[in-house]
Amino acid sequence: MLAKIHVTLKNGVLDPQGKAVNSALNDLGFKEVRNVQIGKYMEVLLDGVSESEAQKRVKEMCDKLLANTVIETYRFTLDSSKK
Amino acid sequence: MVKAHGLTPDEYRRILDLLGRAPNLTELGIFSVMWSEHCSYKSSRPLLKTLPTEGPRVLQGPGENAGIVDIGGGMAAVFKIESHNHPSFIEPHQGAATGVGGILRDIFTMGARPVALLDSLRFGDLSEPRTRYLLNGVVDGISSYGNCVGVPTVGGEIYFDSCYNGNILVNVFCLGLIKADKIFRGNAAGVGNAVIYVGSKTGRDGIHGASLLASSEFDETTEEKRPTVQVGDPFTEKLLLEACLEIMKHDWVVGVQDMGAAGLTSSSFEMAGRAGTGVELDLSKVPLREEGMTPYEILLSESQERMLFVVRQGHEADALAVFKKWDLNAAVIGRVTEGHSVKILHAGEIAAQLPVSAVVDGALALQRPSQRPQYLDSITELDLTGLKTPERGDEALKKLLAAPNIAGKRWVYEQYDHMVRLNTLILPGSDASVIRVPGAQKALAISADCNSRYCYLDPYQGAQIAVAECCRNVVCAGGEPIGVTNCLNFGSPERPEIMWQFEQAVLGMGDACRFLEIPIVSGNVSFYNETKGEAIFPTPTIAVVGLLEDQKRHCVQWFQKPGDLVALAGFSMEELGGSEYLKLTFDSCRGPVPNLDLPQEKKVQRFCLRSIREGLVSSAHDCSEGGLAVALAESCFTGPRLLGARIEMESTLRSDALMFGETQSRVLISFPRENKEALETLAREGGVEFSVLGSVEGERLTVRIDGEDYIEQDVRVLKKIWDESLERYGR
Amino acid sequence: MKCGVVVFPGSNCDHDCYHVLKHVFGFDTRWIWHKDEDLGGLDLAVLPGGFSYGDYLRPGAIAKFSPIMKAVARHARDGGKVLGICNGFQILVEAGLLPGALMRNRSQKFVCKNAYVRVENADTPFTSECGGKRVMKVPIAHADGNYFIDPDDLGRITDNGQVVLRYCTPDGEVSEAANPNGSVQNIAGVVNEKKNVLGMMPHPERCSDPLWPDLDGQLIFKSLLHCA
């Protein structure tokens, strides 16, 4: 089971990196760019767990370590075709 | 197949002769890396042998991971400078970062704690977007690696010139401290002793990095070589550093070597070579990061942060316990054997078996042809009459202060932790950095220098000036030069013109070091810094270490007190050839480089050192790029307090040559009025011309020549120009 | 005063803290290894600067699970003093022993230079010698010192006097220009509710040894001595 996890900054938390990339894209002529959010993408390969267990365990991993919930939010998907 | 390994038909025939059989693919790979220019120094060795490498303080000269110089009190300074040019051009962040990692390992491999880093960087024209990308990437890479490991980056130099558009230079210097009787060397001595692998796991990164990337010039396919660039892990390096220093407290550690260029291959062969022993390795025991790696890949991988230890038989478990404490991968992967060959086993079979001497000493020393380049015929003369002298110097001074080669480097060094470990007595921004020796009264001054424009115009004289100026910088901080390391960056040695530049530079460097009586104890050669036949300016970077017996007697370049007098030690000549002023004002890079009179240089340095040691001066600043005017301006505004100066001079020289010319062997000093006589006496005794130019006062820099105003500026304005110029290119 | 300096893998200001506590102030100081499980009767635990676990994932995110951190939390709960400097501050917020979070600097770059901070609350064991809105010149050296806290919590910690240090000009003016990293309201250091745990980004140990002219960092250690 492969958990694909996206961690991004919460709404309202300034993302200086996103802001810098936003203005760089605008400078390059991509005038349509209105907002850039930069986050982290992680892949966690799990062994011997069911989908519902994995749901629970990955959520725990995110809350405990993978995201800092003071500033970050996360979402993830599970891909059971990978092992 | 042979050609793909970068070996010539002659070299392949030599391999057949030495072995008496054809090598297998793995063995061919081993020869390929060990006989590469980068590892074997085959083009440079004959000339390097002419350099002075001995002296009463030398504990270790060239040939080991780093050089070592005795500093008294049972302590020694360990240092080396090394290039990471080619990888940094391809991937600036990782290239520079792993450059820092490599030189750190060279230092702590000898048992020393690294205490300071310097970087000598060369980039192309800043108006090119690619240059800005490279500058930002390199600075970021150095910052991320050095800061994390916790070794302060305390200074260095950065120059820009379009000759580096296709080949940047990243030379990293590291200084370490060691107890003089606790030096470790790369020795695989003692039959039966264990060979232990420690550090990051081995992956497929960097295979043939040194042999193919750093031993050939760049062309259209260079971008595709990107996968061979290694990725650094400074966290593992920090653990490796602490674990190594901990394990080296034990007497059962026999030898140690970093797995740098050519990885496991060079470390095992070189350690056996130095000890006159053999080594047997079982590659199935090597910690691997990827599955299915072949012996060829394992042996040639340049994965970073790995070391090879030889530990006395029976202490394997003790060694592994230390590495486990630091959460490092470690494994016994082989033994020291009788005989004089390296035998490589993999999955129960012999993957390679080669005589050590054939691999380590077998490479042919090449006597490459050399020829004076034609370009020199047309650029060594300079007719000053054709150059209009401006009436006032204000605009030229401002232009020079804003020039990236002279402008302040705060934007760069603020990204480096330059204070960690509480040893940095002089923060970046003075002529040399000064590092205290913990637990002693002593300190060490360090500086890296090279004006490659001079070296392009006259490689012999240019290299001499690099040595002289670097020593002068160290002297201005109060240090007595005690050792040199060099990093020789040149184009392709296969071109006779480049070999001539190399030959001249090595001769000049050797002559200057012999005259100034300082040994060259370590170094590195980087050839093939050229793209599509366009070589960089010859750049023999010099780094000098100087000793201060009393750490409190260090000196800075900036003025300290209003009322102090300002004087010049040495005298100015009408020299504008090769100067930054000539380049900026007349867009000309030509002319005879400044003269260097070594006896005069020595006298000025002695005078300067003595007056600092006797506590007579408040500041001392070397006059280099931008000449006396820039030295004056920097003395006014680089300190914590902005101070002006009022200068009155009389001269028969062109005023621009007087103020912006780059005559050598000159030091600008300031001192309390009551020390004037003492200094004049010292100068007279030392045979040094000494002229009082004016005094430190107010907040303006005023220079009058023969009674006429020449420069009249608010020091704050000058500082702003100098300080903010470079950050425009930051991202 | 009995002090301990916690060594995490990747700590690199540990020697500096040890040197200042032991050799400059003469405190009874020892090393604490991150795999240890108790602090053995210390008065002060110092979490030094550096890059624990390489700052991988987020600074402090992995170090907070070191065995020693349970002991640090107990020590703090029982009123023992904890000083987290730079990476130590990052570990303390990740571990929930201090409020807020430390994000990437606004400039995206590591910054090492002298900064000025104003002491906002002298009524803590760490700042008792810094009354009268004392301004201190203290070096900073970090890439992730951008203090964030949501507006509700900000109001609460401000009212409680938990904001102890703010970046300011040399004259003590708290202004945007004096903010080196984008921290909300220029916050450079905070304490917990009980005021026995301080986290600060500036490095007081870098300006405490009399070999250098700047000695403002001594005020923090003198305050601790005064309270002990």
PDB file of N, CA and C in Angstrom, chain B residues 231-303:
ATOM      1  N   VAL B 231      24.960  13.843  -4.493  1.00  0.00           N
ATOM      2  CA  VAL B 231      24.132  14.654  -3.605  1.00  0.00           C
ATOM      3  C   VAL B 231      24.723  14.556  -2.203  1.00  0.00           C
ATOM      4  N   GLY B 232      24.829  15.692  -1.530  1.00  0.00           N
ATOM      5  CA  GLY B 232      25.450  15.711  -0.210  1.00  0.00           C
ATOM      6  C   GLY B 232      24.442  15.568   0.912  1.00  0.00           C
ATOM      7  N   ASP B 233      24.897  14.989   2.011  1.00  0.00           N
ATOM      8  CA  ASP B 233      24.055  14.849   3.203  1.00  0.00           C
ATOM      9  C   ASP B 233      24.851  15.370   4.400  1.00  0.00           C
ATOM     10  N   PRO B 234      24.750  16.677   4.659  1.00  0.00           N
ATOM     11  CA  PRO B 234      25.597  17.270   5.709  1.00  0.00           C
ATOM     12  C   PRO B 234      25.309  16.698   7.093  1.00  0.00           C
ATOM     13  N   PHE B 235      24.114  16.214   7.292  1.00  0.00           N
ATOM     14  CA  PHE B 235      23.773  15.634   8.591  1.00  0.00           C
ATOM     15  C   PHE B 235      24.618  14.387   8.848  1.00  0.00           C
ATOM     16  N   THR B 236      24.690  13.514   7.846  1.00  0.00           N
ATOM     17  CA  THR B 236      25.528  12.327   7.993  1.00  0.00           C
ATOM     18  C   THR B 236      26.993  12.726   8.164  1.00  0.00           C
ATOM     19  N   GLU B 237      27.400  13.768   7.440  1.00  0.00           N
ATOM     20  CA  GLU B 237      28.786  14.249   7.568  1.00  0.00           C
ATOM     21  C   GLU B 237      29.089  14.672   9.010  1.00  0.00           C
ATOM     22  N   LYS B 238      28.140  15.360   9.617  1.00  0.00           N
ATOM     23  CA  LYS B 238      28.333  15.810  11.008  1.00  0.00           C
ATOM     24  C   LYS B 238      28.484  14.599  11.931  1.00  0.00           C
ATOM     25  N   LEU B 239      27.656  13.589  11.723  1.00  0.00           N
ATOM     26  CA  LEU B 239      27.763  12.390  12.558  1.00  0.00           C
ATOM     27  C   LEU B 239      29.095  11.695  12.309  1.00  0.00           C
ATOM     28  N   LEU B 240      29.479  11.639  11.028  1.00  0.00           N
ATOM     29  CA  LEU B 240      30.734  11.002  10.661  1.00  0.00           C
ATOM     30  C   LEU B 240      31.917  11.734  11.316  1.00  0.00           C
ATOM     31  N   LEU B 241      31.867  13.051  11.284  1.00  0.00           N
ATOM     32  CA  LEU B 241      32.906  13.878  11.896  1.00  0.00           C
ATOM     33  C   LEU B 241      33.043  13.551  13.391  1.00  0.00           C
ATOM     34  N   GLU B 242      31.919  13.578  14.094  1.00  0.00           N
ATOM     35  CA  GLU B 242      31.990  13.347  15.547  1.00  0.00           C
ATOM     36  C   GLU B 242      32.422  11.910  15.844  1.00  0.00           C
ATOM     37  N   ALA B 243      31.886  10.962  15.069  1.00  0.00           N
ATOM     38  CA  ALA B 243      32.242   9.556  15.308  1.00  0.00           C
ATOM     39  C   ALA B 243      33.728   9.328  15.032  1.00  0.00           C
ATOM     40  N   CYS B 244      34.245   9.924  13.952  1.00  0.00           N
ATOM     41  CA  CYS B 244      35.664   9.744  13.616  1.00  0.00           C
ATOM     42  C   CYS B 244      36.555  10.310  14.713  1.00  0.00           C
ATOM     43  N   LEU B 245      36.238  11.530  15.168  1.00  0.00           N
ATOM     44  CA  LEU B 245      37.090  12.130  16.196  1.00  0.00           C
ATOM     45  C   LEU B 245      37.006  11.323  17.487  1.00  0.00           C
ATOM     46  N   GLU B 246      35.850  10.724  17.738  1.00  0.00           N
ATOM     47  CA  GLU B 246      35.722   9.903  18.947  1.00  0.00           C
ATOM     48  C   GLU B 246      36.537   8.616  18.819  1.00  0.00           C
ATOM     49  N   ILE B 247      36.412   7.954  17.686  1.00  0.00           N
ATOM     50  CA  ILE B 247      37.094   6.663  17.537  1.00  0.00           C
ATOM     51  C   ILE B 247      38.619   6.851  17.464  1.00  0.00           C
ATOM     52  N   MET B 248      39.050   8.014  16.979  1.00  0.00           N
ATOM     53  CA  MET B 248      40.491   8.237  16.822  1.00  0.00           C
ATOM     54  C   MET B 248      41.203   8.473  18.149  1.00  0.00           C
ATOM     55  N   LYS B 249      40.444   8.529  19.220  1.00  0.00           N
ATOM     56  CA  LYS B 249      41.095   8.621  20.534  1.00  0.00           C
ATOM     57  C   LYS B 249      41.729   7.288  20.911  1.00  0.00           C
ATOM     58  N   HIS B 250      41.342   6.217  20.178  1.00  0.00           N
ATOM     59  CA  HIS B 250      41.835   4.883  20.533  1.00  0.00           C
ATOM     60  C   HIS B 250      43.075   4.517  19.728  1.00  0.00           C
ATOM     61  N   ASP B 251      43.984   3.795  20.388  1.00  0.00           N
ATOM     62  CA  ASP B 251      45.235   3.478  19.694  1.00  0.00           C
ATOM     63  C   ASP B 251      45.085   2.297  18.737  1.00  0.00           C
ATOM     64  N   TRP B 252      43.907   1.665  18.724  1.00  0.00           N
ATOM     65  CA  TRP B 252      43.744   0.541  17.797  1.00  0.00           C
ATOM     66  C   TRP B 252      43.256   0.966  16.408  1.00  0.00           C
ATOM     67  N   VAL B 253      43.113   2.273  16.215  1.00  0.00           N
ATOM     68  CA  VAL B 253      42.819   2.736  14.851  1.00  0.00           C
ATOM     69  C   VAL B 253      44.147   2.871  14.111  1.00  0.00           C
ATOM     70  N   VAL B 254      44.298   2.125  13.014  1.00  0.00           N
ATOM     71  CA  VAL B 254      45.581   2.051  12.317  1.00  0.00           C
ATOM     72  C   VAL B 254      45.669   3.096  11.206  1.00  0.00           C
ATOM     73  N   GLY B 255      44.598   3.233  10.450  1.00  0.00           N
ATOM     74  CA  GLY B 255      44.633   4.165   9.319  1.00  0.00           C
ATOM     75  C   GLY B 255      43.226   4.497   8.882  1.00  0.00           C
ATOM     76  N   VAL B 256      43.112   5.597   8.159  1.00  0.00           N
ATOM     77  CA  VAL B 256      41.781   6.002   7.715  1.00  0.00           C
ATOM     78  C   VAL B 256      41.917   6.842   6.458  1.00  0.00           C
ATOM     79  N   GLN B 257      40.960   6.662   5.575  1.00  0.00           N
ATOM     80  CA  GLN B 257      40.931   7.506   4.377  1.00  0.00           C
ATOM     81  C   GLN B 257      39.497   7.746   3.938  1.00  0.00           C
ATOM     82  N   ASP B 258      39.294   8.959   3.441  1.00  0.00           N
ATOM     83  CA  ASP B 258      38.002   9.355   2.894  1.00  0.00           C
ATOM     84  C   ASP B 258      37.774   8.640   1.563  1.00  0.00           C
ATOM     85  N   MET B 259      36.530   8.271   1.305  1.00  0.00           N
ATOM     86  CA  MET B 259      36.215   7.764  -0.034  1.00  0.00           C
ATOM     87  C   MET B 259      35.758   8.950  -0.871  1.00  0.00           C
ATOM     88  N   GLY B 260      36.708   9.630  -1.472  1.00  0.00           N
ATOM     89  CA  GLY B 260      36.373  10.810  -2.278  1.00  0.00           C
ATOM     90  C   GLY B 260      36.265  10.426  -3.734  1.00  0.00           C
ATOM     91  N   ALA B 261      37.031  11.129  -4.585  1.00  0.00           N
ATOM     92  CA  ALA B 261      37.033  10.801  -5.999  1.00  0.00           C
ATOM     93  C   ALA B 261      37.439   9.337  -6.158  1.00  0.00           C
ATOM     94  N   ALA B 262      36.741   8.618  -7.010  1.00  0.00           N
ATOM     95  CA  ALA B 262      37.002   7.203  -7.268  1.00  0.00           C
ATOM     96  C   ALA B 262      36.748   6.312  -6.046  1.00  0.00           C
ATOM     97  N   GLY B 263      36.018   6.858  -5.069  1.00  0.00           N
ATOM     98  CA  GLY B 263      35.401   6.097  -3.981  1.00  0.00           C
ATOM     99  C   GLY B 263      36.221   5.008  -3.335  1.00  0.00           C
ATOM    100  N   LEU B 264      35.599   3.842  -3.252  1.00  0.00           N
ATOM    101  CA  LEU B 264      36.193   2.691  -2.586  1.00  0.00           C
ATOM    102  C   LEU B 264      37.489   2.268  -3.287  1.00  0.00           C
ATOM    103  N   THR B 265      37.541   2.475  -4.591  1.00  0.00           N
ATOM    104  CA  THR B 265      38.729   2.086  -5.354  1.00  0.00           C
ATOM    105  C   THR B 265      39.956   2.836  -4.883  1.00  0.00           C
ATOM    106  N   SER B 266      39.878   4.170  -4.906  1.00  0.00           N
ATOM    107  CA  SER B 266      41.088   4.923  -4.570  1.00  0.00           C
ATOM    108  C   SER B 266      41.443   4.745  -3.109  1.00  0.00           C
ATOM    109  N   SER B 267      40.446   4.703  -2.223  1.00  0.00           N
ATOM    110  CA  SER B 267      40.791   4.594  -0.805  1.00  0.00           C
ATOM    111  C   SER B 267      41.482   3.271  -0.513  1.00  0.00           C
ATOM    112  N   SER B 268      41.002   2.170  -1.076  1.00  0.00           N
ATOM    113  CA  SER B 268      41.627   0.885  -0.762  1.00  0.00           C
ATOM    114  C   SER B 268      43.013   0.766  -1.410  1.00  0.00           C
ATOM    115  N   PHE B 269      43.107   1.141  -2.684  1.00  0.00           N
ATOM    116  CA  PHE B 269      44.411   1.021  -3.357  1.00  0.00           C
ATOM    117  C   PHE B 269      45.444   1.967  -2.746  1.00  0.00           C
ATOM    118  N   GLU B 270      45.040   3.200  -2.460  1.00  0.00           N
ATOM    119  CA  GLU B 270      46.024   4.146  -1.933  1.00  0.00           C
ATOM    120  C   GLU B 270      46.481   3.771  -0.530  1.00  0.00           C
ATOM    121  N   MET B 271      45.548   3.271   0.289  1.00  0.00           N
ATOM    122  CA  MET B 271      45.948   2.877   1.653  1.00  0.00           C
ATOM    123  C   MET B 271      46.904   1.694   1.618  1.00  0.00           C
ATOM    124  N   ALA B 272      46.634   0.748   0.741  1.00  0.00           N
ATOM    125  CA  ALA B 272      47.546  -0.396   0.603  1.00  0.00           C
ATOM    126  C   ALA B 272      48.881   0.086   0.036  1.00  0.00           C
ATOM    127  N   GLY B 273      48.813   1.020  -0.906  1.00  0.00           N
ATOM    128  CA  GLY B 273      50.021   1.534  -1.536  1.00  0.00           C
ATOM    129  C   GLY B 273      50.941   2.184  -0.526  1.00  0.00           C
ATOM    130  N   ARG B 274      50.393   3.004   0.373  1.00  0.00           N
ATOM    131  CA  ARG B 274      51.240   3.697   1.355  1.00  0.00           C
ATOM    132  C   ARG B 274      51.851   2.722   2.353  1.00  0.00           C
ATOM    133  N   ALA B 275      51.095   1.662   2.696  1.00  0.00           N
ATOM    134  CA  ALA B 275      51.580   0.749   3.721  1.00  0.00           C
ATOM    135  C   ALA B 275      52.418  -0.376   3.126  1.00  0.00           C
ATOM    136  N   GLY B 276      52.403  -0.530   1.810  1.00  0.00           N
ATOM    137  CA  GLY B 276      53.129  -1.632   1.182  1.00  0.00           C
ATOM    138  C   GLY B 276      52.500  -2.982   1.489  1.00  0.00           C
ATOM    139  N   THR B 277      51.181  -2.986   1.627  1.00  0.00           N
ATOM    140  CA  THR B 277      50.476  -4.231   1.949  1.00  0.00           C
ATOM    141  C   THR B 277      49.492  -4.564   0.840  1.00  0.00           C
ATOM    142  N   GLY B 278      48.688  -5.585   1.082  1.00  0.00           N
ATOM    143  CA  GLY B 278      47.585  -5.899   0.188  1.00  0.00           C
ATOM    144  C   GLY B 278      46.281  -5.752   0.938  1.00  0.00           C
ATOM    145  N   VAL B 279      45.179  -5.775   0.200  1.00  0.00           N
ATOM    146  CA  VAL B 279      43.854  -5.669   0.830  1.00  0.00           C
ATOM    147  C   VAL B 279      42.913  -6.622   0.118  1.00  0.00           C
ATOM    148  N   GLU B 280      42.082  -7.290   0.898  1.00  0.00           N
ATOM    149  CA  GLU B 280      41.041  -8.119   0.300  1.00  0.00           C
ATOM    150  C   GLU B 280      39.691  -7.575   0.745  1.00  0.00           C
ATOM    151  N   LEU B 281      38.823  -7.287  -0.197  1.00  0.00           N
ATOM    152  CA  LEU B 281      37.516  -6.715   0.123  1.00  0.00           C
ATOM    153  C   LEU B 281      36.405  -7.626  -0.382  1.00  0.00           C
ATOM    154  N   ASP B 282      35.354  -7.765   0.419  1.00  0.00           N
ATOM    155  CA  ASP B 282      34.185  -8.509  -0.033  1.00  0.00           C
ATOM    156  C   ASP B 282      33.046  -7.526  -0.259  1.00  0.00           C
ATOM    157  N   LEU B 283      32.744  -7.267  -1.507  1.00  0.00           N
ATOM    158  CA  LEU B 283      31.757  -6.240  -1.829  1.00  0.00           C
ATOM    159  C   LEU B 283      30.347  -6.604  -1.383  1.00  0.00           C
ATOM    160  N   SER B 284      30.098  -7.892  -1.134  1.00  0.00           N
ATOM    161  CA  SER B 284      28.747  -8.261  -0.665  1.00  0.00           C
ATOM    162  C   SER B 284      28.475  -7.686   0.724  1.00  0.00           C
ATOM    163  N   LYS B 285      29.547  -7.247   1.423  1.00  0.00           N
ATOM    164  CA  LYS B 285      29.359  -6.711   2.779  1.00  0.00           C
ATOM    165  C   LYS B 285      29.182  -5.191   2.790  1.00  0.00           C
ATOM    166  N   VAL B 286      29.385  -4.560   1.652  1.00  0.00           N
ATOM    167  CA  VAL B 286      29.269  -3.092   1.584  1.00  0.00           C
ATOM    168  C   VAL B 286      27.802  -2.668   1.712  1.00  0.00           C
ATOM    169  N   PRO B 287      27.497  -1.759   2.621  1.00  0.00           N
ATOM    170  CA  PRO B 287      26.101  -1.291   2.740  1.00  0.00           C
ATOM    171  C   PRO B 287      25.664  -0.586   1.447  1.00  0.00           C
ATOM    172  N   LEU B 288      24.612  -1.084   0.829  1.00  0.00           N
ATOM    173  CA  LEU B 288      24.172  -0.552  -0.464  1.00  0.00           C
ATOM    174  C   LEU B 288      22.818   0.132  -0.353  1.00  0.00           C
ATOM    175  N   ARG B 289      22.657   1.174  -1.163  1.00  0.00           N
ATOM    176  CA  ARG B 289      21.401   1.930  -1.163  1.00  0.00           C
ATOM    177  C   ARG B 289      20.447   1.408  -2.228  1.00  0.00           C
ATOM    178  N   GLU B 290      21.026   0.807  -3.266  1.00  0.00           N
ATOM    179  CA  GLU B 290      20.192   0.350  -4.374  1.00  0.00           C
ATOM    180  C   GLU B 290      20.412  -1.136  -4.583  1.00  0.00           C
ATOM    181  N   GLU B 291      19.413  -1.769  -5.151  1.00  0.00           N
ATOM    182  CA  GLU B 291      19.535  -3.212  -5.388  1.00  0.00           C
ATOM    183  C   GLU B 291      20.255  -3.477  -6.700  1.00  0.00           C
ATOM    184  N   GLY B 292      20.875  -4.655  -6.754  1.00  0.00           N
ATOM    185  CA  GLY B 292      21.440  -5.134  -8.020  1.00  0.00           C
ATOM    186  C   GLY B 292      22.668  -4.390  -8.487  1.00  0.00           C
ATOM    187  N   MET B 293      23.418  -3.769  -7.579  1.00  0.00           N
ATOM    188  CA  MET B 293      24.614  -3.051  -8.026  1.00  0.00           C
ATOM    189  C   MET B 293      25.729  -4.033  -8.359  1.00  0.00           C
ATOM    190  N   THR B 294      26.431  -3.766  -9.444  1.00  0.00           N
ATOM    191  CA  THR B 294      27.525  -4.644  -9.873  1.00  0.00           C
ATOM    192  C   THR B 294      28.811  -4.236  -9.147  1.00  0.00           C
ATOM    193  N   PRO B 295      29.812  -5.129  -9.129  1.00  0.00           N
ATOM    194  CA  PRO B 295      31.106  -4.770  -8.516  1.00  0.00           C
ATOM    195  C   PRO B 295      31.669  -3.490  -9.133  1.00  0.00           C
ATOM    196  N   TYR B 296      31.524  -3.366 -10.424  1.00  0.00           N
ATOM    197  CA  TYR B 296      31.996  -2.167 -11.131  1.00  0.00           C
ATOM    198  C   TYR B 296      31.371  -0.922 -10.513  1.00  0.00           C
ATOM    199  N   GLU B 297      30.060  -0.955 -10.321  1.00  0.00           N
ATOM    200  CA  GLU B 297      29.356   0.214  -9.782  1.00  0.00           C
ATOM    201  C   GLU B 297      29.726   0.471  -8.328  1.00  0.00           C
ATOM    202  N   ILE B 298      29.838  -0.590  -7.555  1.00  0.00           N
ATOM    203  CA  ILE B 298      30.161  -0.421  -6.133  1.00  0.00           C
ATOM    204  C   ILE B 298      31.557   0.188  -5.981  1.00  0.00           C
ATOM    205  N   LEU B 299      32.497  -0.278  -6.786  1.00  0.00           N
ATOM    206  CA  LEU B 299      33.877   0.197  -6.669  1.00  0.00           C
ATOM    207  C   LEU B 299      34.039   1.633  -7.142  1.00  0.00           C
ATOM    208  N   LEU B 300      33.245   2.023  -8.140  1.00  0.00           N
ATOM    209  CA  LEU B 300      33.446   3.339  -8.744  1.00  0.00           C
ATOM    210  C   LEU B 300      32.467   4.395  -8.250  1.00  0.00           C
ATOM    211  N   SER B 301      31.512   3.991  -7.428  1.00  0.00           N
ATOM    212  CA  SER B 301      30.533   4.959  -6.923  1.00  0.00           C
ATOM    213  C   SER B 301      31.243   6.080  -6.175  1.00  0.00           C
ATOM    214  N   GLU B 302      30.732   7.309  -6.352  1.00  0.00           N
ATOM    215  CA  GLU B 302      31.265   8.428  -5.579  1.00  0.00           C
ATOM    216  C   GLU B 302      30.210   8.955  -4.619  1.00  0.00           C
ATOM    217  N   SER B 303      29.397   8.061  -4.088  1.00  0.00           N
ATOM    218  CA  SER B 303      28.459   8.461  -3.039  1.00  0.00           C
ATOM    219  C   SER B 303      29.253   9.167  -1.945  1.00  0.00           C
TER     220      SER B 303
END
